[in-house]
PDB file of C-alpha atoms in Angstrom:
ATOM      1  CA  MET R   1      66.812  79.635  37.273  1.00  0.00           C
ATOM      2  CA  ILE R   2      63.455  81.230  36.438  1.00  0.00           C
ATOM      3  CA  LYS R   3      64.395  81.383  32.761  1.00  0.00           C
ATOM      4  CA  LEU R   4      65.272  77.673  32.802  1.00  0.00           C
ATOM      5  CA  LYS R   5      61.891  76.771  34.322  1.00  0.00           C
ATOM      6  CA  LEU R   6      60.060  78.896  31.744  1.00  0.00           C
ATOM      7  CA  ALA R   7      62.004  77.228  28.957  1.00  0.00           C
ATOM      8  CA  ILE R   8      61.099  73.754  30.236  1.00  0.00           C
ATOM      9  CA  ILE R   9      57.410  74.680  30.542  1.00  0.00           C
ATOM     10  CA  ALA R  10      57.392  76.157  27.040  1.00  0.00           C
ATOM     11  CA  THR R  11      59.011  73.006  25.642  1.00  0.00           C
ATOM     12  CA  ILE R  12      56.404  70.786  27.287  1.00  0.00           C
ATOM     13  CA  ILE R  13      53.545  72.939  25.966  1.00  0.00           C
ATOM     14  CA  LEU R  14      54.936  72.983  22.428  1.00  0.00           C
ATOM     15  CA  THR R  15      55.496  69.215  22.471  1.00  0.00           C
ATOM     16  CA  THR R  16      51.929  68.610  23.652  1.00  0.00           C
ATOM     17  CA  LEU R  17      50.477  70.941  21.032  1.00  0.00           C
ATOM     18  CA  ASN R  18      52.549  69.263  18.341  1.00  0.00           C
ATOM     19  CA  ALA R  19      51.319  65.823  19.432  1.00  0.00           C
ATOM     20  CA  PHE R  20      47.694  66.961  19.320  1.00  0.00           C
ATOM     21  CA  SER R  21      48.202  68.572  15.938  1.00  0.00           C
ATOM     22  CA  GLN R  22      49.381  65.211  14.488  1.00  0.00           C
ATOM     23  CA  THR R  23      46.243  63.275  15.468  1.00  0.00           C
ATOM     24  CA  ARG R  24      43.582  62.976  12.798  1.00  0.00           C
ATOM     25  CA  THR R  25      40.583  60.983  11.661  1.00  0.00           C
ATOM     26  CA  ILE R  26      41.006  57.847   9.550  1.00  0.00           C
ATOM     27  CA  THR R  27      38.233  56.595   7.269  1.00  0.00           C
ATOM     28  CA  GLY R  28      37.929  53.614   4.955  1.00  0.00           C
ATOM     29  CA  VAL R  29      36.122  50.441   3.937  1.00  0.00           C
ATOM     30  CA  VAL R  30      36.594  46.862   5.192  1.00  0.00           C
ATOM     31  CA  GLN R  31      35.514  44.070   2.845  1.00  0.00           C
ATOM     32  CA  ASP R  32      36.266  40.519   1.799  1.00  0.00           C
ATOM     33  CA  SER R  33      36.705  39.283  -1.765  1.00  0.00           C
ATOM     34  CA  PHE R  34      33.018  39.772  -2.568  1.00  0.00           C
ATOM     35  CA  GLU R  35      31.258  42.321  -0.362  1.00  0.00           C
ATOM     36  CA  PRO R  36      31.646  44.798   2.536  1.00  0.00           C
ATOM     37  CA  LEU R  37      31.904  43.323   6.036  1.00  0.00           C
ATOM     38  CA  ILE R  38      29.339  44.574   8.546  1.00  0.00           C
ATOM     39  CA  GLY R  39      30.575  44.920  12.136  1.00  0.00           C
ATOM     40  CA  ALA R  40      34.287  44.420  11.440  1.00  0.00           C
ATOM     41  CA  ASN R  41      36.472  45.698  14.301  1.00  0.00           C
ATOM     42  CA  ILE R  42      39.144  48.378  13.919  1.00  0.00           C
ATOM     43  CA  LEU R  43      41.370  49.022  16.945  1.00  0.00           C
ATOM     44  CA  ILE R  44      44.465  51.135  17.574  1.00  0.00           C
ATOM     45  CA  LYS R  45      47.076  48.649  18.771  1.00  0.00           C
ATOM     46  CA  GLY R  46      47.839  48.917  22.476  1.00  0.00           C
ATOM     47  CA  THR R  47      44.852  51.158  23.220  1.00  0.00           C
ATOM     48  CA  ALA R  48      41.115  50.885  23.810  1.00  0.00           C
ATOM     49  CA  ASN R  49      40.359  53.335  20.992  1.00  0.00           C
ATOM     50  CA  GLY R  50      38.431  51.520  18.292  1.00  0.00           C
ATOM     51  CA  THR R  51      35.333  51.384  16.147  1.00  0.00           C
ATOM     52  CA  ALA R  52      33.312  49.039  13.918  1.00  0.00           C
ATOM     53  CA  THR R  53      32.117  49.154  10.326  1.00  0.00           C
ATOM     54  CA  ASP R  54      28.556  50.097   9.401  1.00  0.00           C
ATOM     55  CA  ILE R  55      26.124  48.291   7.085  1.00  0.00           C
ATOM     56  CA  ASP R  56      28.152  49.390   4.044  1.00  0.00           C
ATOM     57  CA  GLY R  57      31.503  48.356   5.526  1.00  0.00           C
ATOM     58  CA  ASN R  58      32.552  51.985   6.154  1.00  0.00           C
ATOM     59  CA  TYR R  59      34.318  53.126   9.329  1.00  0.00           C
ATOM     60  CA  THR R  60      35.565  56.344  10.925  1.00  0.00           C
ATOM     61  CA  LEU R  61      38.257  56.325  13.620  1.00  0.00           C
ATOM     62  CA  GLU R  62      39.260  59.538  15.420  1.00  0.00           C
ATOM     63  CA  ASN R  63      42.381  60.614  17.347  1.00  0.00           C
ATOM     64  CA  VAL R  64      44.832  58.561  15.306  1.00  0.00           C
ATOM     65  CA  SER R  65      48.538  59.465  15.291  1.00  0.00           C
ATOM     66  CA  ASP R  66      51.215  58.906  12.641  1.00  0.00           C
ATOM     67  CA  GLY R  67      52.934  56.174  14.637  1.00  0.00           C
ATOM     68  CA  ASP R  68      49.795  54.189  15.421  1.00  0.00           C
ATOM     69  CA  VAL R  69      49.073  50.715  14.065  1.00  0.00           C
ATOM     70  CA  LEU R  70      45.491  49.733  13.227  1.00  0.00           C
ATOM     71  CA  ILE R  71      44.265  46.175  13.806  1.00  0.00           C
ATOM     72  CA  PHE R  72      41.460  44.977  11.506  1.00  0.00           C
ATOM     73  CA  SER R  73      39.586  41.833  12.577  1.00  0.00           C
ATOM     74  CA  TYR R  74      36.391  39.948  11.770  1.00  0.00           C
ATOM     75  CA  THR R  75      35.103  36.526  12.817  1.00  0.00           C
ATOM     76  CA  GLY R  76      36.211  33.878  10.326  1.00  0.00           C
ATOM     77  CA  TYR R  77      38.890  36.091   8.747  1.00  0.00           C
ATOM     78  CA  SER R  78      42.617  36.567   9.292  1.00  0.00           C
ATOM     79  CA  GLU R  79      43.553  39.597  11.370  1.00  0.00           C
ATOM     80  CA  GLN R  80      45.523  42.371   9.639  1.00  0.00           C
ATOM     81  CA  GLU R  81      47.730  45.135  11.057  1.00  0.00           C
ATOM     82  CA  VAL R  82      48.409  48.359   9.125  1.00  0.00           C
ATOM     83  CA  ALA R  83      50.761  51.206  10.064  1.00  0.00           C
ATOM     84  CA  VAL R  84      49.012  54.568   9.730  1.00  0.00           C
ATOM     85  CA  GLY R  85      51.911  56.797   8.664  1.00  0.00           C
ATOM     86  CA  ASP R  86      50.561  59.829   6.797  1.00  0.00           C
ATOM     87  CA  GLN R  87      47.442  58.065   5.492  1.00  0.00           C
ATOM     88  CA  THR R  88      43.944  59.453   6.020  1.00  0.00           C
ATOM     89  CA  GLU R  89      42.031  56.699   4.196  1.00  0.00           C
ATOM     90  CA  ILE R  90      42.782  53.002   4.691  1.00  0.00           C
ATOM     91  CA  ASN R  91      40.778  50.387   2.777  1.00  0.00           C
ATOM     92  CA  ILE R  92      41.281  46.747   3.755  1.00  0.00           C
ATOM     93  CA  THR R  93      40.365  43.408   2.168  1.00  0.00           C
ATOM     94  CA  LEU R  94      40.343  40.612   4.766  1.00  0.00           C
ATOM     95  CA  GLN R  95      41.032  37.009   3.785  1.00  0.00           C
ATOM     96  CA  GLU R  96      39.096  34.020   5.090  1.00  0.00           C
ATOM     97  CA  SER R  97      40.925  31.957   7.694  1.00  0.00           C
ATOM     98  CA  ALA R  98      40.406  28.180   7.873  1.00  0.00           C
ATOM     99  CA  LEU R  99      41.608  28.250  11.504  1.00  0.00           C
ATOM    100  CA  ALA R 100      39.161  30.988  12.479  1.00  0.00           C
ATOM    101  CA  LEU R 101      36.285  29.226  10.750  1.00  0.00           C
ATOM    102  CA  THR R 102      36.715  26.165  12.964  1.00  0.00           C
ATOM    103  CA  GLU R 103      35.936  28.366  15.969  1.00  0.00           C
ATOM    104  CA  VAL R 104      32.492  29.270  14.577  1.00  0.00           C
ATOM    105  CA  VAL R 105      29.544  26.916  15.036  1.00  0.00           C
ATOM    106  CA  VAL R 106      26.048  26.968  13.563  1.00  0.00           C
ATOM    107  CA  VAL R 107      23.220  27.136  16.079  1.00  0.00           C
ATOM    108  CA  GLY R 108      19.464  27.432  15.639  1.00  0.00           C
ATOM    109  CA  TYR R 109      19.446  31.222  15.436  1.00  0.00           C
ATOM    110  CA  GLY R 110      22.581  31.837  13.325  1.00  0.00           C
ATOM    111  CA  THR R 111      26.297  31.376  13.956  1.00  0.00           C
ATOM    112  CA  LYS R 112      28.340  32.046  17.091  1.00  0.00           C
ATOM    113  CA  LYS R 113      31.906  31.740  18.279  1.00  0.00           C
ATOM    114  CA  LYS R 114      32.398  28.306  19.787  1.00  0.00           C
ATOM    115  CA  SER R 115      33.790  29.850  22.975  1.00  0.00           C
ATOM    116  CA  ASN R 116      30.504  31.771  23.423  1.00  0.00           C
ATOM    117  CA  VAL R 117      28.229  28.727  23.105  1.00  0.00           C
ATOM    118  CA  VAL R 118      27.239  27.347  26.516  1.00  0.00           C
ATOM    119  CA  GLY R 119      25.308  24.338  25.185  1.00  0.00           C
ATOM    120  CA  ALA R 120      26.655  20.982  24.040  1.00  0.00           C
ATOM    121  CA  VAL R 121      27.559  21.402  20.363  1.00  0.00           C
ATOM    122  CA  THR R 122      29.722  19.050  18.303  1.00  0.00           C
ATOM    123  CA  SER R 123      31.244  19.881  14.924  1.00  0.00           C
ATOM    124  CA  VAL R 124      32.017  17.062  12.485  1.00  0.00           C
ATOM    125  CA  ASP R 125      35.359  17.112  10.659  1.00  0.00           C
ATOM    126  CA  LEU R 126      34.179  16.782   7.056  1.00  0.00           C
ATOM    127  CA  GLU R 127      37.655  16.470   5.537  1.00  0.00           C
ATOM    128  CA  GLU R 128      38.050  13.022   7.063  1.00  0.00           C
ATOM    129  CA  ALA R 129      34.372  12.076   6.853  1.00  0.00           C
ATOM    130  CA  THR R 130      33.961  12.755   3.124  1.00  0.00           C
ATOM    131  CA  ALA R 131      37.040  10.654   2.377  1.00  0.00           C
ATOM    132  CA  LEU R 132      35.086   7.514   3.331  1.00  0.00           C
ATOM    133  CA  PRO R 133      33.853   5.406   0.385  1.00  0.00           C
ATOM    134  CA  THR R 134      30.154   5.783   1.203  1.00  0.00           C
ATOM    135  CA  THR R 135      27.096   7.607  -0.093  1.00  0.00           C
ATOM    136  CA  ASN R 136      25.402   7.318   3.300  1.00  0.00           C
ATOM    137  CA  VAL R 137      25.692  10.448   5.453  1.00  0.00           C
ATOM    138  CA  SER R 138      24.772   8.467   8.569  1.00  0.00           C
ATOM    139  CA  GLU R 139      27.825   6.256   8.054  1.00  0.00           C
ATOM    140  CA  MET R 140      29.963   9.394   7.786  1.00  0.00           C
ATOM    141  CA  LEU R 141      28.971  10.309  11.349  1.00  0.00           C
ATOM    142  CA  ARG R 142      29.877   6.927  12.844  1.00  0.00           C
ATOM    143  CA  GLY R 143      32.582   7.406  15.481  1.00  0.00           C
ATOM    144  CA  ARG R 144      33.145  11.078  14.609  1.00  0.00           C
ATOM    145  CA  ALA R 145      30.970  12.847  17.184  1.00  0.00           C
ATOM    146  CA  ALA R 146      31.006  12.282  20.940  1.00  0.00           C
ATOM    147  CA  GLY R 147      27.679  11.074  22.308  1.00  0.00           C
ATOM    148  CA  VAL R 148      26.331  10.156  18.860  1.00  0.00           C
ATOM    149  CA  GLN R 149      25.592   6.500  18.058  1.00  0.00           C
ATOM    150  CA  VAL R 150      24.962   5.226  14.539  1.00  0.00           C
ATOM    151  CA  ASN R 151      23.236   1.828  14.646  1.00  0.00           C
ATOM    152  CA  LEU R 152      22.513  -0.431  11.693  1.00  0.00           C
ATOM    153  CA  ALA R 153      18.722  -0.603  11.313  1.00  0.00           C
ATOM    154  CA  ASP R 154      18.674  -3.036   8.382  1.00  0.00           C
ATOM    155  CA  ALA R 155      21.194  -5.839   7.917  1.00  0.00           C
ATOM    156  CA  ARG R 156      20.548  -6.119   4.189  1.00  0.00           C
ATOM    157  CA  PRO R 157      23.143  -4.650   1.781  1.00  0.00           C
ATOM    158  CA  GLY R 158      22.539  -0.930   1.483  1.00  0.00           C
ATOM    159  CA  GLY R 159      20.350  -0.942   4.592  1.00  0.00           C
ATOM    160  CA  SER R 160      19.633   2.242   6.508  1.00  0.00           C
ATOM    161  CA  SER R 161      21.093   3.358   9.837  1.00  0.00           C
ATOM    162  CA  ASN R 162      19.566   4.944  12.929  1.00  0.00           C
ATOM    163  CA  ILE R 163      21.195   7.927  14.627  1.00  0.00           C
ATOM    164  CA  VAL R 164      20.828   8.215  18.405  1.00  0.00           C
ATOM    165  CA  ILE R 165      22.126  11.200  20.376  1.00  0.00           C
ATOM    166  CA  ARG R 166      22.977  10.602  24.053  1.00  0.00           C
ATOM    167  CA  GLY R 167      21.245   7.231  24.290  1.00  0.00           C
ATOM    168  CA  ASN R 168      17.738   5.837  23.853  1.00  0.00           C
ATOM    169  CA  VAL R 169      14.891   7.659  25.579  1.00  0.00           C
ATOM    170  CA  SER R 170      11.844   5.960  24.011  1.00  0.00           C
ATOM    171  CA  VAL R 171      10.673   2.452  23.076  1.00  0.00           C
ATOM    172  CA  ALA R 172       8.471   3.753  20.247  1.00  0.00           C
ATOM    173  CA  PRO R 173       9.563   3.193  16.620  1.00  0.00           C
ATOM    174  CA  ASN R 174      11.707   6.138  15.536  1.00  0.00           C
ATOM    175  CA  GLY R 175      11.137   7.603  18.988  1.00  0.00           C
ATOM    176  CA  ASN R 176      14.853   8.268  19.410  1.00  0.00           C
ATOM    177  CA  SER R 177      15.468   9.940  16.047  1.00  0.00           C
ATOM    178  CA  PRO R 178      16.937  13.458  16.185  1.00  0.00           C
ATOM    179  CA  LEU R 179      15.478  16.410  14.315  1.00  0.00           C
ATOM    180  CA  ILE R 180      17.314  17.021  11.039  1.00  0.00           C
ATOM    181  CA  ILE R 181      17.594  20.589   9.724  1.00  0.00           C
ATOM    182  CA  VAL R 182      19.082  21.185   6.261  1.00  0.00           C
ATOM    183  CA  ASP R 183      19.744  24.837   5.384  1.00  0.00           C
ATOM    184  CA  GLY R 184      17.220  25.961   7.989  1.00  0.00           C
ATOM    185  CA  LEU R 185      14.384  23.622   6.957  1.00  0.00           C
ATOM    186  CA  PRO R 186      13.258  20.320   8.557  1.00  0.00           C
ATOM    187  CA  PHE R 187      14.331  17.254   6.582  1.00  0.00           C
ATOM    188  CA  ASP R 188      13.045  13.688   6.795  1.00  0.00           C
ATOM    189  CA  ASN R 189      15.998  11.536   5.769  1.00  0.00           C
ATOM    190  CA  LEU R 190      19.585  12.637   6.226  1.00  0.00           C
ATOM    191  CA  ASN R 191      20.749  10.059   3.679  1.00  0.00           C
ATOM    192  CA  ASP R 192      18.885  11.899   0.906  1.00  0.00           C
ATOM    193  CA  VAL R 193      21.644  14.526   1.031  1.00  0.00           C
ATOM    194  CA  ALA R 194      24.741  13.784  -1.058  1.00  0.00           C
ATOM    195  CA  PRO R 195      27.865  13.793   1.152  1.00  0.00           C
ATOM    196  CA  ASP R 196      29.793  15.937  -1.334  1.00  0.00           C
ATOM    197  CA  ASP R 197      27.089  18.635  -1.151  1.00  0.00           C
ATOM    198  CA  ILE R 198      27.584  19.171   2.593  1.00  0.00           C
ATOM    199  CA  ALA R 199      29.662  22.122   3.784  1.00  0.00           C
ATOM    200  CA  ASN R 200      29.138  21.810   7.527  1.00  0.00           C
ATOM    201  CA  ILE R 201      27.477  19.546  10.120  1.00  0.00           C
ATOM    202  CA  GLU R 202      26.742  20.624  13.698  1.00  0.00           C
ATOM    203  CA  ILE R 203      25.076  18.402  16.305  1.00  0.00           C
ATOM    204  CA  LEU R 204      23.117  20.057  19.146  1.00  0.00           C
ATOM    205  CA  LYS R 205      22.839  17.677  22.069  1.00  0.00           C
ATOM    206  CA  ASP R 206      21.341  19.354  25.139  1.00  0.00           C
ATOM    207  CA  ALA R 207      18.190  21.251  26.088  1.00  0.00           C
ATOM    208  CA  SER R 208      19.722  24.731  25.952  1.00  0.00           C
ATOM    209  CA  SER R 209      20.911  24.175  22.379  1.00  0.00           C
ATOM    210  CA  THR R 210      17.747  22.531  21.055  1.00  0.00           C
ATOM    211  CA  ALA R 211      15.115  24.650  22.853  1.00  0.00           C
ATOM    212  CA  ILE R 212      14.532  26.903  19.843  1.00  0.00           C
ATOM    213  CA  TYR R 213      13.108  23.924  17.903  1.00  0.00           C
ATOM    214  CA  GLY R 214      10.603  22.867  20.562  1.00  0.00           C
ATOM    215  CA  SER R 215       9.482  19.323  21.394  1.00  0.00           C
ATOM    216  CA  ARG R 216      10.579  17.925  18.026  1.00  0.00           C
ATOM    217  CA  ALA R 217      14.165  18.472  19.120  1.00  0.00           C
ATOM    218  CA  SER R 218      13.897  16.469  22.352  1.00  0.00           C
ATOM    219  CA  ASN R 219      16.255  13.844  20.886  1.00  0.00           C
ATOM    220  CA  GLY R 220      18.785  16.398  19.655  1.00  0.00           C
ATOM    221  CA  VAL R 221      19.254  18.293  16.404  1.00  0.00           C
ATOM    222  CA  ILE R 222      21.528  17.685  13.421  1.00  0.00           C
ATOM    223  CA  LEU R 223      22.166  20.943  11.553  1.00  0.00           C
ATOM    224  CA  VAL R 224      23.397  20.519   7.976  1.00  0.00           C
ATOM    225  CA  THR R 225      24.637  23.412   5.857  1.00  0.00           C
ATOM    226  CA  THR R 226      25.077  22.622   2.165  1.00  0.00           C
ATOM    227  CA  LYS R 227      27.596  24.149  -0.200  1.00  0.00           C
ATOM    228  CA  SER R 228      26.669  27.191  -2.275  1.00  0.00           C
ATOM    229  CA  GLY R 229      28.074  28.803  -5.384  1.00  0.00           C
ATOM    230  CA  LYS R 230      30.771  31.439  -5.215  1.00  0.00           C
ATOM    231  CA  GLU R 231      32.726  33.607  -7.588  1.00  0.00           C
ATOM    232  CA  GLY R 232      35.794  32.228  -9.311  1.00  0.00           C
ATOM    233  CA  ARG R 233      36.810  29.742 -11.939  1.00  0.00           C
ATOM    234  CA  ILE R 234      34.618  26.747 -12.703  1.00  0.00           C
ATOM    235  CA  SER R 235      35.854  23.562 -11.042  1.00  0.00           C
ATOM    236  CA  LEU R 236      34.675  19.997 -11.552  1.00  0.00           C
ATOM    237  CA  ASN R 237      35.159  17.227  -8.994  1.00  0.00           C
ATOM    238  CA  TYR R 238      34.314  13.567  -9.422  1.00  0.00           C
ATOM    239  CA  HIS R 239      34.341  10.891  -6.728  1.00  0.00           C
ATOM    240  CA  GLY R 240      33.739   7.321  -7.797  1.00  0.00           C
ATOM    241  CA  PHE R 241      33.361   4.352  -5.437  1.00  0.00           C
ATOM    242  CA  ALA R 242      32.552   0.702  -6.028  1.00  0.00           C
ATOM    243  CA  THR R 243      31.648  -1.430  -3.000  1.00  0.00           C
ATOM    244  CA  THR R 244      30.279  -4.899  -2.365  1.00  0.00           C
ATOM    245  CA  GLN R 245      28.559  -6.390   0.665  1.00  0.00           C
ATOM    246  CA  SER R 246      28.057 -10.012   1.610  1.00  0.00           C
ATOM    247  CA  ILE R 247      26.812 -11.911   4.648  1.00  0.00           C
ATOM    248  CA  THR R 248      29.500 -13.512   6.786  1.00  0.00           C
ATOM    249  CA  ARG R 249      27.564 -16.740   7.397  1.00  0.00           C
ATOM    250  CA  ASN R 250      24.585 -18.322   5.669  1.00  0.00           C
ATOM    251  CA  PHE R 251      22.194 -20.149   8.019  1.00  0.00           C
ATOM    252  CA  ASN R 252      20.046 -23.124   7.026  1.00  0.00           C
ATOM    253  CA  GLN R 253      16.376 -22.274   6.731  1.00  0.00           C
ATOM    254  CA  TYR R 254      13.544 -24.603   7.830  1.00  0.00           C
ATOM    255  CA  ASP R 255       9.799 -24.545   7.619  1.00  0.00           C
ATOM    256  CA  GLY R 256       7.625 -25.500  10.604  1.00  0.00           C
ATOM    257  CA  GLN R 257       7.628 -29.298  10.007  1.00  0.00           C
ATOM    258  CA  GLN R 258      11.368 -29.464   9.322  1.00  0.00           C
ATOM    259  CA  PHE R 259      12.129 -27.488  12.481  1.00  0.00           C
ATOM    260  CA  ILE R 260      10.129 -29.962  14.627  1.00  0.00           C
TER     261      ILE R 260
END
């Protein structure tokens, strides 16, 4: 009986030592198609053991076993899972995810996950908006953002439009116009931006979202991010539209004597 107990204890000790001897440290680099990713998360699946990449995209993860699976994740990119096996260095290239990108919104001080933003922020679906036959960005926003009104300011063909966020608050001319920020800089006229040059539009509607811009943002903020160059093959896109406008009814005009 004593021999049996000793044998069981010895087996347990040997199994434990063998398990500890199989754990090791994994190193590697996490990047996208162009550059290393700073702050990417690496986690052993089913555990709380994880780490993050440094400024060069490098990471070091300790106490990893042969049977573990590593989960690599980064905001805006598709998550990847990799079985460790006998590897000691695992380098990963993450791919951008269109679904994940929709969960990220631009705010005054950078970008944040939409679930972490407590203010009222609206993102405009540009795929549908840019399909409209118009060169007027204001017209693109009509009916595509809750709480945003686009009113015709000039009835003449090609006339401008006024954008009002959450109703009128002033009787002064242009007293209800929101602050327009294009690529981080204030901009006078939103319609001076070509619709096809726009990559993203975010609308900040309440005080907590607009506070960083001060009193100029009391009527809300429209944040516009334009497209930028990227590596790859050269592509050329052309959009051509031809439109006409006409008045629905022509009224007779009188001078003072004729009117009397």
